[in-house]
PDB file of C-alpha atoms in Angstrom:
ATOM      1  CA  MET A   1      69.173 -43.804 -51.943  1.00 66.00           C
ATOM      2  CA  GLU A   2      65.762 -43.883 -50.492  1.00 65.00           C
ATOM      3  CA  LYS A   3      64.206 -44.140 -53.805  1.00 70.00           C
ATOM      4  CA  THR A   4      66.560 -47.225 -54.532  1.00 70.00           C
ATOM      5  CA  ILE A   5      65.442 -48.798 -51.331  1.00 67.00           C
ATOM      6  CA  ASN A   6      61.710 -48.073 -52.162  1.00 69.00           C
ATOM      7  CA  GLU A   7      62.114 -49.634 -55.578  1.00 69.00           C
ATOM      8  CA  LEU A   8      63.638 -52.743 -54.315  1.00 68.00           C
ATOM      9  CA  ASN A   9      61.079 -53.055 -51.675  1.00 67.00           C
ATOM     10  CA  ASN A  10      58.227 -52.902 -54.332  1.00 70.00           C
ATOM     11  CA  VAL A  11      59.763 -55.787 -56.272  1.00 68.00           C
ATOM     12  CA  MET A  12      59.640 -58.016 -53.157  1.00 67.00           C
ATOM     13  CA  LYS A  13      56.245 -56.530 -52.405  1.00 67.00           C
ATOM     14  CA  GLU A  14      54.932 -57.579 -56.027  1.00 70.00           C
ATOM     15  CA  GLU A  15      56.452 -61.203 -55.433  1.00 68.00           C
ATOM     16  CA  PHE A  16      54.482 -61.394 -52.189  1.00 68.00           C
ATOM     17  CA  ILE A  17      51.247 -60.290 -53.954  1.00 70.00           C
ATOM     18  CA  ALA A  18      51.774 -62.756 -56.805  1.00 70.00           C
ATOM     19  CA  GLY A  19      51.844 -65.423 -54.005  1.00 71.00           C
ATOM     20  CA  LYS A  20      48.495 -64.087 -52.724  1.00 75.00           C
ATOM     21  CA  ILE A  21      47.012 -64.043 -55.993  1.00 77.00           C
ATOM     22  CA  ALA A  22      48.088 -67.758 -56.859  1.00 77.00           C
ATOM     23  CA  SER A  23      46.224 -68.776 -53.511  1.00 79.00           C
ATOM     24  CA  ARG A  24      42.888 -67.150 -54.526  1.00 79.00           C
ATOM     25  CA  HIS A  25      39.944 -69.570 -55.876  1.00 83.00           C
ATOM     26  CA  GLY A  26      39.957 -68.130 -59.187  1.00 83.00           C
ATOM     27  CA  LEU A  27      39.254 -70.061 -62.687  1.00 86.00           C
ATOM     28  CA  LEU A  28      43.028 -70.878 -63.610  1.00 86.00           C
ATOM     29  CA  GLN A  29      44.099 -71.475 -60.065  1.00 85.00           C
ATOM     30  CA  SER A  30      41.628 -74.450 -59.922  1.00 87.00           C
ATOM     31  CA  LEU A  31      43.291 -76.038 -62.701  1.00 88.00           C
ATOM     32  CA  ASP A  32      45.818 -78.846 -62.475  1.00 88.00           C
ATOM     33  CA  PRO A  33      49.176 -76.867 -63.069  1.00 87.00           C
ATOM     34  CA  ARG A  34      50.249 -79.409 -66.034  1.00 89.00           C
ATOM     35  CA  ILE A  35      46.675 -78.311 -67.801  1.00 90.00           C
ATOM     36  CA  ASN A  36      47.499 -74.700 -67.048  1.00 90.00           C
ATOM     37  CA  ILE A  37      50.774 -74.980 -68.739  1.00 91.00           C
ATOM     38  CA  ILE A  38      49.526 -76.878 -71.819  1.00 92.00           C
ATOM     39  CA  SER A  39      46.572 -74.537 -72.426  1.00 92.00           C
ATOM     40  CA  THR A  40      48.769 -71.537 -72.068  1.00 93.00           C
ATOM     41  CA  LEU A  41      51.062 -72.948 -74.539  1.00 93.00           C
ATOM     42  CA  LEU A  42      48.369 -73.689 -77.232  1.00 94.00           C
ATOM     43  CA  LEU A  43      47.080 -70.123 -76.717  1.00 94.00           C
ATOM     44  CA  ILE A  44      50.573 -68.605 -77.478  1.00 94.00           C
ATOM     45  CA  ILE A  45      50.981 -70.641 -80.482  1.00 94.00           C
ATOM     46  CA  THR A  46      47.703 -69.835 -81.731  1.00 93.00           C
ATOM     47  CA  ALA A  47      48.203 -66.305 -81.049  1.00 92.00           C
ATOM     48  CA  ASN A  48      51.499 -66.632 -83.626  1.00 90.00           C
ATOM     49  CA  PHE A  49      49.282 -68.071 -86.304  1.00 90.00           C
ATOM     50  CA  ILE A  50      46.937 -64.954 -86.286  1.00 89.00           C
ATOM     51  CA  HIS A  51      47.516 -62.213 -88.790  1.00 87.00           C
ATOM     52  CA  GLN A  52      44.484 -59.919 -88.364  1.00 88.00           C
ATOM     53  CA  PRO A  53      44.795 -57.179 -86.042  1.00 89.00           C
ATOM     54  CA  VAL A  54      41.003 -56.999 -85.225  1.00 90.00           C
ATOM     55  CA  ILE A  55      41.164 -60.753 -84.108  1.00 91.00           C
ATOM     56  CA  LEU A  56      44.397 -60.159 -82.259  1.00 91.00           C
ATOM     57  CA  LEU A  57      42.821 -57.409 -80.496  1.00 91.00           C
ATOM     58  CA  PHE A  58      39.646 -59.448 -79.577  1.00 92.00           C
ATOM     59  CA  PHE A  59      42.233 -62.128 -78.411  1.00 93.00           C
ATOM     60  CA  ASN A  60      43.657 -59.510 -75.999  1.00 92.00           C
ATOM     61  CA  ILE A  61      40.302 -58.655 -74.449  1.00 93.00           C
ATOM     62  CA  TRP A  62      39.583 -62.319 -74.189  1.00 93.00           C
ATOM     63  CA  VAL A  63      42.783 -62.750 -72.005  1.00 93.00           C
ATOM     64  CA  ILE A  64      41.958 -59.716 -69.945  1.00 92.00           C
ATOM     65  CA  TRP A  65      38.548 -61.629 -69.255  1.00 92.00           C
ATOM     66  CA  LEU A  66      40.466 -64.737 -68.353  1.00 91.00           C
ATOM     67  CA  ALA A  67      42.655 -62.648 -65.804  1.00 90.00           C
ATOM     68  CA  LYS A  68      39.275 -61.113 -64.421  1.00 90.00           C
ATOM     69  CA  VAL A  69      37.608 -64.592 -63.743  1.00 90.00           C
ATOM     70  CA  SER A  70      40.987 -65.694 -62.247  1.00 89.00           C
ATOM     71  CA  LEU A  71      40.697 -62.762 -59.666  1.00 89.00           C
ATOM     72  CA  VAL A  72      43.954 -61.101 -61.003  1.00 87.00           C
ATOM     73  CA  PRO A  73      43.665 -57.095 -60.188  1.00 87.00           C
ATOM     74  CA  ILE A  74      43.040 -55.989 -63.743  1.00 88.00           C
ATOM     75  CA  LYS A  75      44.700 -52.653 -63.229  1.00 86.00           C
ATOM     76  CA  SER A  76      48.001 -54.145 -61.870  1.00 82.00           C
ATOM     77  CA  PHE A  77      47.718 -56.820 -64.799  1.00 85.00           C
ATOM     78  CA  LEU A  78      47.473 -54.446 -67.606  1.00 87.00           C
ATOM     79  CA  LYS A  79      50.244 -52.115 -65.997  1.00 83.00           C
ATOM     80  CA  ARG A  80      52.628 -54.998 -65.913  1.00 81.00           C
ATOM     81  CA  VAL A  81      52.014 -56.061 -69.455  1.00 83.00           C
ATOM     82  CA  TRP A  82      51.757 -52.784 -71.249  1.00 82.00           C
ATOM     83  CA  LEU A  83      54.564 -51.144 -69.645  1.00 77.00           C
ATOM     84  CA  ILE A  84      56.750 -53.933 -70.824  1.00 72.00           C
ATOM     85  CA  VAL A  85      55.447 -54.363 -74.338  1.00 70.00           C
ATOM     86  CA  PRO A  86      55.743 -50.671 -75.685  1.00 66.00           C
ATOM     87  CA  LEU A  87      59.029 -50.335 -73.988  1.00 69.00           C
ATOM     88  CA  PHE A  88      60.672 -53.334 -75.803  1.00 73.00           C
ATOM     89  CA  THR A  89      58.487 -54.149 -78.791  1.00 77.00           C
ATOM     90  CA  VAL A  90      57.437 -50.680 -80.129  1.00 75.00           C
ATOM     91  CA  ILE A  91      61.052 -49.616 -80.160  1.00 78.00           C
ATOM     92  CA  MET A  92      61.990 -52.690 -81.845  1.00 79.00           C
ATOM     93  CA  VAL A  93      59.263 -52.384 -84.764  1.00 80.00           C
ATOM     94  CA  ILE A  94      59.472 -48.626 -85.383  1.00 81.00           C
ATOM     95  CA  PRO A  95      62.000 -49.107 -88.368  1.00 80.00           C
ATOM     96  CA  SER A  96      59.734 -51.508 -89.992  1.00 79.00           C
ATOM     97  CA  ILE A  97      56.986 -48.816 -90.771  1.00 82.00           C
ATOM     98  CA  PHE A  98      59.465 -46.821 -92.894  1.00 82.00           C
ATOM     99  CA  SER A  99      59.854 -47.723 -96.729  1.00 77.00           C
ATOM    100  CA  PRO A 100      63.534 -48.440 -96.786  1.00 76.00           C
ATOM    101  CA  PHE A 101      63.070 -51.191 -94.362  1.00 78.00           C
ATOM    102  CA  LEU A 102      59.519 -52.608 -95.415  1.00 76.00           C
ATOM    103  CA  PRO A 103      58.733 -51.400 -98.846  1.00 78.00           C
ATOM    104  CA  GLY A 104      55.028 -50.892 -99.551  1.00 78.00           C
ATOM    105  CA  GLU A 105      51.937 -48.269-100.306  1.00 81.00           C
ATOM    106  CA  PRO A 106      52.961 -45.090 -99.082  1.00 80.00           C
ATOM    107  CA  LEU A 107      50.705 -43.674 -96.203  1.00 79.00           C
ATOM    108  CA  LEU A 108      52.775 -40.548 -95.336  1.00 80.00           C
ATOM    109  CA  VAL A 109      55.653 -39.241 -97.531  1.00 79.00           C
ATOM    110  CA  LEU A 110      58.464 -37.967 -95.374  1.00 79.00           C
ATOM    111  CA  PHE A 111      60.887 -36.620 -98.226  1.00 76.00           C
ATOM    112  CA  TYR A 112      62.442 -37.466-101.337  1.00 78.00           C
ATOM    113  CA  LEU A 113      66.084 -38.584-102.400  1.00 76.00           C
ATOM    114  CA  PRO A 114      67.369 -37.276-105.645  1.00 76.00           C
ATOM    115  CA  HIS A 115      67.798 -40.961-106.668  1.00 74.00           C
ATOM    116  CA  PRO A 116      67.790 -44.366-105.037  1.00 72.00           C
ATOM    117  CA  VAL A 117      70.894 -45.106-103.190  1.00 74.00           C
ATOM    118  CA  GLN A 118      72.568 -48.593-103.200  1.00 74.00           C
ATOM    119  CA  PHE A 119      74.378 -49.392 -99.878  1.00 70.00           C
ATOM    120  CA  LEU A 120      75.987 -52.795-100.228  1.00 68.00           C
ATOM    121  CA  PHE A 121      73.015 -55.253-100.632  1.00 69.00           C
ATOM    122  CA  TRP A 122      70.461 -52.803 -99.218  1.00 71.00           C
ATOM    123  CA  GLN A 123      68.838 -50.334-101.767  1.00 74.00           C
ATOM    124  CA  ILE A 124      67.141 -47.290-100.263  1.00 76.00           C
ATOM    125  CA  PRO A 125      64.368 -46.214-102.358  1.00 76.00           C
ATOM    126  CA  GLN A 126      63.873 -42.581-103.716  1.00 75.00           C
ATOM    127  CA  VAL A 127      60.848 -41.782-101.871  1.00 78.00           C
ATOM    128  CA  ILE A 128      61.069 -42.276 -97.991  1.00 80.00           C
ATOM    129  CA  SER A 129      57.799 -42.942 -96.418  1.00 81.00           C
ATOM    130  CA  ILE A 130      55.658 -44.475 -93.591  1.00 84.00           C
ATOM    131  CA  THR A 131      53.838 -47.451 -95.476  1.00 85.00           C
ATOM    132  CA  LYS A 132      50.628 -49.159 -94.875  1.00 83.00           C
ATOM    133  CA  GLN A 133      52.210 -52.684 -94.953  1.00 83.00           C
ATOM    134  CA  GLY A 134      54.831 -51.569 -92.158  1.00 84.00           C
ATOM    135  CA  ILE A 135      52.168 -50.082 -89.961  1.00 86.00           C
ATOM    136  CA  PHE A 136      50.103 -53.244 -90.353  1.00 87.00           C
ATOM    137  CA  ALA A 137      53.118 -55.514 -89.436  1.00 86.00           C
ATOM    138  CA  ALA A 138      53.938 -53.497 -86.536  1.00 87.00           C
ATOM    139  CA  ILE A 139      50.288 -53.583 -85.017  1.00 88.00           C
ATOM    140  CA  VAL A 140      50.236 -57.227 -85.751  1.00 89.00           C
ATOM    141  CA  LEU A 141      53.590 -57.872 -83.786  1.00 88.00           C
ATOM    142  CA  VAL A 142      52.801 -55.515 -80.848  1.00 88.00           C
ATOM    143  CA  LEU A 143      49.329 -57.262 -80.448  1.00 90.00           C
ATOM    144  CA  ARG A 144      50.890 -60.585 -80.480  1.00 90.00           C
ATOM    145  CA  VAL A 145      53.413 -59.842 -78.069  1.00 89.00           C
ATOM    146  CA  GLY A 146      50.850 -58.276 -75.656  1.00 89.00           C
ATOM    147  CA  ILE A 147      48.999 -61.733 -75.893  1.00 91.00           C
ATOM    148  CA  CYS A 148      52.051 -63.736 -75.252  1.00 91.00           C
ATOM    149  CA  VAL A 149      53.320 -61.595 -72.174  1.00 90.00           C
ATOM    150  CA  SER A 150      49.647 -61.553 -70.965  1.00 91.00           C
ATOM    151  CA  LEU A 151      49.471 -65.233 -71.001  1.00 92.00           C
ATOM    152  CA  SER A 152      52.805 -66.070 -69.513  1.00 90.00           C
ATOM    153  CA  LEU A 153      52.113 -63.339 -66.850  1.00 88.00           C
ATOM    154  CA  LEU A 154      48.816 -64.875 -66.069  1.00 89.00           C
ATOM    155  CA  LEU A 155      50.412 -68.455 -65.681  1.00 89.00           C
ATOM    156  CA  THR A 156      53.016 -67.358 -63.355  1.00 86.00           C
ATOM    157  CA  LEU A 157      50.359 -65.255 -61.244  1.00 87.00           C
ATOM    158  CA  THR A 158      47.849 -68.054 -60.949  1.00 88.00           C
ATOM    159  CA  THR A 159      50.105 -70.909 -60.205  1.00 86.00           C
ATOM    160  CA  LYS A 160      52.435 -71.156 -57.253  1.00 83.00           C
ATOM    161  CA  TRP A 161      56.241 -71.290 -58.199  1.00 81.00           C
ATOM    162  CA  SER A 162      56.879 -74.659 -56.603  1.00 79.00           C
ATOM    163  CA  LEU A 163      54.004 -76.263 -58.292  1.00 82.00           C
ATOM    164  CA  LEU A 164      54.858 -74.721 -61.709  1.00 84.00           C
ATOM    165  CA  LEU A 165      58.330 -76.103 -61.339  1.00 81.00           C
ATOM    166  CA  LYS A 166      56.961 -79.509 -60.571  1.00 81.00           C
ATOM    167  CA  ALA A 167      54.583 -79.388 -63.421  1.00 83.00           C
ATOM    168  CA  LEU A 168      57.367 -78.212 -65.814  1.00 83.00           C
ATOM    169  CA  SER A 169      59.133 -81.369 -64.707  1.00 79.00           C
ATOM    170  CA  LYS A 170      56.233 -83.551 -65.123  1.00 79.00           C
ATOM    171  CA  ILE A 171      55.816 -82.637 -68.819  1.00 79.00           C
ATOM    172  CA  GLY A 172      59.242 -83.409 -69.690  1.00 78.00           C
ATOM    173  CA  ILE A 173      61.482 -80.206 -68.931  1.00 79.00           C
ATOM    174  CA  PRO A 174      64.912 -81.400 -68.391  1.00 78.00           C
ATOM    175  CA  PRO A 175      65.745 -81.217 -64.523  1.00 75.00           C
ATOM    176  CA  ILE A 176      68.750 -78.986 -64.962  1.00 74.00           C
ATOM    177  CA  PHE A 177      66.658 -76.239 -66.305  1.00 76.00           C
ATOM    178  CA  ILE A 178      64.478 -76.678 -63.429  1.00 76.00           C
ATOM    179  CA  SER A 179      67.133 -76.458 -61.087  1.00 74.00           C
ATOM    180  CA  ILE A 180      68.377 -73.285 -62.654  1.00 77.00           C
ATOM    181  CA  LEU A 181      65.013 -71.730 -62.470  1.00 77.00           C
ATOM    182  CA  GLU A 182      64.269 -72.668 -58.882  1.00 74.00           C
ATOM    183  CA  MET A 183      67.739 -71.350 -57.919  1.00 75.00           C
ATOM    184  CA  ALA A 184      67.476 -68.067 -59.698  1.00 76.00           C
ATOM    185  CA  HIS A 185      64.126 -67.400 -58.434  1.00 74.00           C
ATOM    186  CA  ARG A 186      65.510 -67.684 -54.759  1.00 74.00           C
ATOM    187  CA  TYR A 187      68.738 -65.841 -55.318  1.00 75.00           C
ATOM    188  CA  ILE A 188      67.125 -63.020 -57.038  1.00 77.00           C
ATOM    189  CA  TYR A 189      65.014 -62.401 -53.776  1.00 74.00           C
ATOM    190  CA  LEU A 190      67.842 -63.181 -51.428  1.00 76.00           C
ATOM    191  CA  LEU A 191      70.159 -60.675 -52.932  1.00 77.00           C
ATOM    192  CA  LEU A 192      67.532 -58.052 -53.414  1.00 76.00           C
ATOM    193  CA  GLN A 193      66.806 -58.523 -49.441  1.00 77.00           C
ATOM    194  CA  THR A 194      70.642 -58.314 -48.883  1.00 79.00           C
ATOM    195  CA  THR A 195      70.922 -55.194 -51.027  1.00 79.00           C
ATOM    196  CA  VAL A 196      68.124 -53.528 -49.221  1.00 78.00           C
ATOM    197  CA  ASP A 197      69.886 -54.305 -45.758  1.00 80.00           C
ATOM    198  CA  MET A 198      73.077 -52.913 -47.226  1.00 79.00           C
ATOM    199  CA  PHE A 199      71.437 -49.568 -48.436  1.00 78.00           C
ATOM    200  CA  ILE A 200      69.573 -49.129 -45.048  1.00 79.00           C
ATOM    201  CA  ALA A 201      72.782 -49.596 -43.120  1.00 80.00           C
ATOM    202  CA  LYS A 202      74.503 -46.920 -45.218  1.00 77.00           C
ATOM    203  CA  LYS A 203      71.556 -44.751 -44.844  1.00 76.00           C
ATOM    204  CA  SER A 204      71.400 -44.995 -41.080  1.00 79.00           C
ATOM    205  CA  ARG A 205      75.283 -44.098 -40.776  1.00 78.00           C
ATOM    206  CA  THR A 206      74.982 -41.290 -43.022  1.00 77.00           C
ATOM    207  CA  VAL A 207      74.800 -37.751 -41.886  1.00 75.00           C
ATOM    208  CA  GLY A 208      74.227 -34.756 -44.182  1.00 73.00           C
ATOM    209  CA  ARG A 209      74.651 -34.898 -47.889  1.00 75.00           C
ATOM    210  CA  THR A 210      77.365 -37.117 -49.809  1.00 74.00           C
ATOM    211  CA  THR A 211      79.062 -36.144 -53.091  1.00 78.00           C
ATOM    212  CA  THR A 212      78.769 -37.938 -56.305  1.00 78.00           C
ATOM    213  CA  GLY A 213      81.994 -39.450 -56.064  1.00 79.00           C
ATOM    214  CA  GLU A 214      81.203 -40.928 -52.500  1.00 78.00           C
ATOM    215  CA  GLN A 215      78.040 -42.335 -53.852  1.00 76.00           C
ATOM    216  CA  ARG A 216      79.794 -43.970 -56.768  1.00 79.00           C
ATOM    217  CA  GLN A 217      82.420 -45.523 -54.424  1.00 80.00           C
ATOM    218  CA  PHE A 218      79.397 -46.922 -52.247  1.00 78.00           C
ATOM    219  CA  LEU A 219      77.783 -48.376 -55.272  1.00 77.00           C
ATOM    220  CA  SER A 220      81.031 -50.008 -56.561  1.00 79.00           C
ATOM    221  CA  ASN A 221      82.026 -51.346 -53.065  1.00 80.00           C
ATOM    222  CA  SER A 222      78.435 -52.713 -52.698  1.00 78.00           C
ATOM    223  CA  MET A 223      78.529 -54.556 -56.106  1.00 79.00           C
ATOM    224  CA  SER A 224      81.678 -56.145 -55.176  1.00 81.00           C
ATOM    225  CA  ILE A 225      80.607 -57.182 -51.733  1.00 80.00           C
ATOM    226  CA  LEU A 226      77.332 -58.468 -53.160  1.00 77.00           C
ATOM    227  CA  LEU A 227      79.133 -60.630 -55.954  1.00 79.00           C
ATOM    228  CA  GLY A 228      81.264 -61.958 -52.816  1.00 80.00           C
ATOM    229  CA  LYS A 229      78.420 -62.710 -50.749  1.00 77.00           C
ATOM    230  CA  SER A 230      76.448 -64.547 -53.563  1.00 76.00           C
ATOM    231  CA  TYR A 231      79.226 -66.811 -54.420  1.00 76.00           C
ATOM    232  CA  PHE A 232      79.898 -67.699 -50.696  1.00 78.00           C
ATOM    233  CA  MET A 233      76.156 -68.345 -50.354  1.00 75.00           C
ATOM    234  CA  SER A 234      75.737 -70.323 -53.341  1.00 74.00           C
ATOM    235  CA  ASN A 235      78.435 -72.718 -52.028  1.00 76.00           C
ATOM    236  CA  GLU A 236      76.721 -72.945 -48.676  1.00 77.00           C
ATOM    237  CA  VAL A 237      73.272 -73.285 -50.029  1.00 74.00           C
ATOM    238  CA  TYR A 238      74.347 -76.123 -52.485  1.00 74.00           C
ATOM    239  CA  SER A 239      76.175 -77.928 -49.689  1.00 78.00           C
ATOM    240  CA  ALA A 240      73.044 -77.667 -47.099  1.00 76.00           C
ATOM    241  CA  MET A 241      70.734 -78.878 -50.029  1.00 73.00           C
ATOM    242  CA  THR A 242      72.983 -82.116 -50.908  1.00 76.00           C
ATOM    243  CA  SER A 243      73.259 -82.913 -47.241  1.00 79.00           C
ATOM    244  CA  ARG A 244      69.481 -82.908 -47.175  1.00 74.00           C
ATOM    245  CA  GLY A 245      69.043 -85.467 -50.134  1.00 73.00           C
ATOM    246  CA  TYR A 246      68.609 -83.046 -53.097  1.00 70.00           C
ATOM    247  CA  ASN A 247      69.212 -84.974 -56.245  1.00 67.00           C
ATOM    248  CA  GLY A 248      68.505 -82.232 -58.753  1.00 63.00           C
ATOM    249  CA  LYS A 249      64.660 -82.724 -58.947  1.00 64.00           C
ATOM    250  CA  ALA A 250      61.917 -80.251 -57.770  1.00 59.00           C
ATOM    251  CA  LEU A 251      60.077 -82.045 -54.761  1.00 63.00           C
ATOM    252  CA  VAL A 252      56.760 -80.884 -53.741  1.00 62.00           C
ATOM    253  CA  LEU A 253      54.560 -82.639 -51.446  1.00 64.00           C
ATOM    254  CA  THR A 254      51.217 -81.769 -53.408  1.00 67.00           C
ATOM    255  CA  GLU A 255      50.316 -84.653 -55.742  1.00 72.00           C
ATOM    256  CA  PHE A 256      48.666 -83.594 -59.105  1.00 76.00           C
ATOM    257  CA  LYS A 257      45.397 -85.111 -60.257  1.00 81.00           C
ATOM    258  CA  VAL A 258      43.653 -84.323 -63.395  1.00 82.00           C
ATOM    259  CA  LYS A 259      39.972 -83.808 -62.780  1.00 85.00           C
ATOM    260  CA  LEU A 260      36.991 -83.921 -65.188  1.00 90.00           C
ATOM    261  CA  PHE A 261      36.995 -80.000 -64.989  1.00 90.00           C
ATOM    262  CA  ASP A 262      40.525 -80.052 -66.269  1.00 89.00           C
ATOM    263  CA  TRP A 263      39.876 -82.072 -69.389  1.00 92.00           C
ATOM    264  CA  LEU A 264      36.836 -79.829 -70.097  1.00 93.00           C
ATOM    265  CA  TRP A 265      38.770 -76.827 -69.929  1.00 92.00           C
ATOM    266  CA  LEU A 266      41.441 -78.317 -72.250  1.00 92.00           C
ATOM    267  CA  ILE A 267      38.789 -79.231 -74.838  1.00 93.00           C
ATOM    268  CA  PHE A 268      37.417 -75.482 -74.311  1.00 94.00           C
ATOM    269  CA  ILE A 269      40.844 -74.176 -74.979  1.00 93.00           C
ATOM    270  CA  ILE A 270      41.050 -76.167 -78.133  1.00 93.00           C
ATOM    271  CA  ILE A 271      37.754 -74.750 -79.143  1.00 93.00           C
ATOM    272  CA  VAL A 272      38.743 -71.287 -78.464  1.00 92.00           C
ATOM    273  CA  CYS A 273      41.942 -71.736 -80.689  1.00 92.00           C
ATOM    274  CA  LEU A 274      39.980 -72.929 -83.378  1.00 92.00           C
ATOM    275  CA  PHE A 275      37.512 -70.047 -83.147  1.00 91.00           C
ATOM    276  CA  PHE A 276      40.498 -67.508 -83.337  1.00 91.00           C
ATOM    277  CA  ILE A 277      42.270 -69.301 -86.173  1.00 90.00           C
ATOM    278  CA  GLY A 278      38.947 -69.623 -88.108  1.00 88.00           C
ATOM    279  CA  GLY A 279      38.128 -65.886 -87.505  1.00 85.00           C
ATOM    280  CA  ASP A 280      41.609 -65.060 -88.821  1.00 82.00           C
ATOM    281  CA  ARG A 281      40.864 -66.813 -91.944  1.00 81.00           C
ATOM    282  CA  LEU A 282      37.424 -65.530 -92.505  1.00 78.00           C
ATOM    283  CA  PHE A 283      38.134 -61.785 -91.521  1.00 68.00           C
ATOM    284  CA  VAL A 284      40.666 -60.040 -93.886  1.00 62.00           C
ATOM    285  CA  TRP A 285      41.349 -56.376 -93.220  1.00 56.00           C
ATOM    286  CA  LYS A 286      42.520 -54.553 -96.264  1.00 53.00           C
TER     287      LYS A 286
END
């Protein structure tokens, strides 16, 4: 129980740290949020046009430099990105390195079948091996996902949530989508705090060790109570918001103003994108 409380507190602590990073005077924090979103989208699109692992690796290093000049803690940044990417992407691309899924030039032969096997529309080759093309495709995909996750994380770390929502609404994202994001963000942390309070209350009233059955019963009761509380709270909060004039739009007192530096940054990002795409066309890894 203590471990669960600590984990939940760590999640809320990270949100507090993210707010502190967004208030710093770094490179990306000084940009207009709309320019920050557009430049991030341009970079993500560019990453998906690149096919050479060396260029993608260089792109990843450039994004880390971007995090450094934006005063984002590099160790924490890398930990957040490269704990997520291997966990989901590497597991997903593992099948593609084997010849039955992506035929190609064998790098390591695993074993031989007596003859090729036809299974419905899928033909399993006689030689089962790890292929060069499979390894190449897996590296490219992992590096691309790494860039996209890094840029997305960098955007959310360097832009306050309220400003990010307003910027999204300014560039044409539907208001209903903005409202869902805004409410989901608030509810996640509100429910986390409620969960922590429930666990601390349980721990303060527990003497001695509890059985596995008692712990399961507490968890199931907590989940049902949390669901009931969230449903009741959603109605209460929505009523309070509408009574105060909420009309479905994210309202922020800060007014956006695109400065000369923002336009220069956008031009710089376009040059960077062309540089990486050009490098991808010139450099061919065989």
